[in-house]
Amino acid sequence: MQAETVNDGEWALAVHGGAGDADAEHAGSEHPQAAHAALAQALNAGAMLLARGADSLEAVETAVRVLEDAPLFNAARGAVFNAAGQHELDASIMDGRNLAAGAVAAVTGVKNPISLARAVMERSEQVLLAGAGALGFAKTLELPLAEPDYFWTELRWRALERARSNQPQPRGLGTVGAVARDRRGNLAAGTSTGGITNKPVGRIGDSAIIGAGTYASNRSCAVSCTGQGEYFMRTTLARDVAALIEYAGLDLAAAVERAISELLESLGGRGGLIAVDRAGHCRCQFNTSAMYRGARSSRSGGWTAIYRDDLRAFD
Ligand code: ASP
């Protein structure tokens, strides 16, 4: 992701659709085309809001919802299956203005977990709600629910079957996230996922954990991660990027490079992140072969990419 500076009154938005190994299953299929299109759609939806002066939080939720609704990503519709053949969803969102945060873990049947995470942040006293409690909260608020069929995709079912029969499983792509800086300089981040194929029932990953998969502070940056969640939780990776800026005085590029290349890799973890800082610099860093990603700002048109060098511009 190219570095880009945004001045006062300008905005920047980055999104991702997961880091992993470019799957043989995806190669030569419609998948890459559709992924570029969905990333661009998410960027356009968020950009339209930011251009009109909306908050970064609004743009992040909107962009993540577009990706949650797209069946090709591992979030909400299209999420991976757990070991019991169910979808247990994790999501989190954070407001850099005041460190307000909301998250849901192992929730089932909620159409847009990112919006439930935002509701936890804004309409409850809690930061994290899990399982039946999270679903109950969604019902109380009358947020849209969906039947298991809605989340079911052939691609993810085949991945579960492969995992169950111990066939080699490429590191899956598809968790989604967004980070934004709005015209007032406020930062926000959000992440949503179905987790890891064939995960044990009740397993919760970094995408539900503030500081691990998601973090935002106006003092430093907004970060959304993807990859093997256990490593991101052990390294509190998203918060570490912010801390490297806040306490060690690194710039965003150096902070994300160090977080992925040193911290994550020192434990053998694989994945990536997107981040935006107070000045509107956007960065993406990953140590997998591919990461669905893209960015757009008030100063330049949008672009999306999957591999290292396949940036595609769009208006
Ligand atoms: N981080 C997610 C999790 O561990 C999965 C991913 O990003 O691919 O649940």
PDB file of N, CA and C in Angstrom, residues 6 23 43 138 150 152 161 167 196 204 207 225 227-228 266 279 301:
ATOM      1  N   VAL A   6      -2.509  13.004   3.914  1.00  0.00           N
ATOM      2  CA  VAL A   6      -3.767  13.712   3.782  1.00  0.00           C
ATOM      3  C   VAL A   6      -3.700  14.943   4.660  1.00  0.00           C
ATOM      4  N   ASP A  23      -5.122 -19.394  -3.015  1.00  0.00           N
ATOM      5  CA  ASP A  23      -5.637 -20.749  -3.028  1.00  0.00           C
ATOM      6  C   ASP A  23      -5.768 -21.263  -4.464  1.00  0.00           C
ATOM      7  N   LEU A  43     -14.908   0.392  -0.687  1.00  0.00           N
ATOM      8  CA  LEU A  43     -14.195   1.676  -0.634  1.00  0.00           C
ATOM      9  C   LEU A  43     -15.103   2.808  -1.103  1.00  0.00           C
ATOM     10  N   ALA A 138     -28.624  -8.475  20.235  1.00  0.00           N
ATOM     11  CA  ALA A 138     -29.038  -8.122  18.870  1.00  0.00           C
ATOM     12  C   ALA A 138     -30.565  -8.194  18.739  1.00  0.00           C
ATOM     13  N   TYR A 150     -28.329 -18.516   4.924  1.00  0.00           N
ATOM     14  CA  TYR A 150     -27.836 -17.233   4.422  1.00  0.00           C
ATOM     15  C   TYR A 150     -26.307 -17.190   4.441  1.00  0.00           C
ATOM     16  N   TRP A 152     -24.263 -19.837   4.312  1.00  0.00           N
ATOM     17  CA  TRP A 152     -23.689 -21.038   3.685  1.00  0.00           C
ATOM     18  C   TRP A 152     -23.129 -20.750   2.299  1.00  0.00           C
ATOM     19  N   GLU A 161     -14.850 -29.736   4.519  1.00  0.00           N
ATOM     20  CA  GLU A 161     -14.695 -31.165   4.193  1.00  0.00           C
ATOM     21  C   GLU A 161     -13.231 -31.536   4.054  1.00  0.00           C
ATOM     22  N   GLN A 167      -6.955 -33.096   4.695  1.00  0.00           N
ATOM     23  CA  GLN A 167      -6.240 -32.696   3.473  1.00  0.00           C
ATOM     24  C   GLN A 167      -5.564 -31.362   3.736  1.00  0.00           C
ATOM     25  N   ILE A 196     -11.485 -19.369  11.691  1.00  0.00           N
ATOM     26  CA  ILE A 196     -10.661 -20.344  10.986  1.00  0.00           C
ATOM     27  C   ILE A 196     -11.514 -21.585  10.697  1.00  0.00           C
ATOM     28  N   ILE A 204     -12.494 -18.276  19.968  1.00  0.00           N
ATOM     29  CA  ILE A 204     -12.607 -16.847  19.661  1.00  0.00           C
ATOM     30  C   ILE A 204     -11.252 -16.368  19.174  1.00  0.00           C
ATOM     31  N   SER A 207     -10.058 -11.089  15.960  1.00  0.00           N
ATOM     32  CA  SER A 207     -10.966 -10.095  15.372  1.00  0.00           C
ATOM     33  C   SER A 207     -12.009  -9.613  16.375  1.00  0.00           C
ATOM     34  N   CYS A 225      -6.405  -6.127  11.630  1.00  0.00           N
ATOM     35  CA  CYS A 225      -5.490  -7.247  11.324  1.00  0.00           C
ATOM     36  C   CYS A 225      -6.238  -8.435  10.722  1.00  0.00           C
ATOM     37  N   GLY A 227      -5.208 -12.854   9.932  1.00  0.00           N
ATOM     38  CA  GLY A 227      -4.206 -13.912   9.987  1.00  0.00           C
ATOM     39  C   GLY A 227      -4.564 -14.851  11.120  1.00  0.00           C
ATOM     40  N   GLN A 228      -3.636 -15.711  11.473  1.00  0.00           N
ATOM     41  CA  GLN A 228      -3.904 -16.666  12.557  1.00  0.00           C
ATOM     42  C   GLN A 228      -4.083 -15.919  13.861  1.00  0.00           C
ATOM     43  N   SER A 266       8.478 -13.500  14.661  1.00  0.00           N
ATOM     44  CA  SER A 266       9.331 -14.119  15.682  1.00  0.00           C
ATOM     45  C   SER A 266       8.613 -15.301  16.337  1.00  0.00           C
ATOM     46  N   ALA A 279      -2.001  11.566  10.136  1.00  0.00           N
ATOM     47  CA  ALA A 279      -1.769  12.395   8.951  1.00  0.00           C
ATOM     48  C   ALA A 279      -2.432  11.806   7.710  1.00  0.00           C
ATOM     49  N   GLY A 301      -7.588   8.671  -6.545  1.00  0.00           N
ATOM     50  CA  GLY A 301      -8.603   7.665  -6.853  1.00  0.00           C
ATOM     51  C   GLY A 301      -8.307   6.395  -6.078  1.00  0.00           C
TER      52      GLY A 301
END
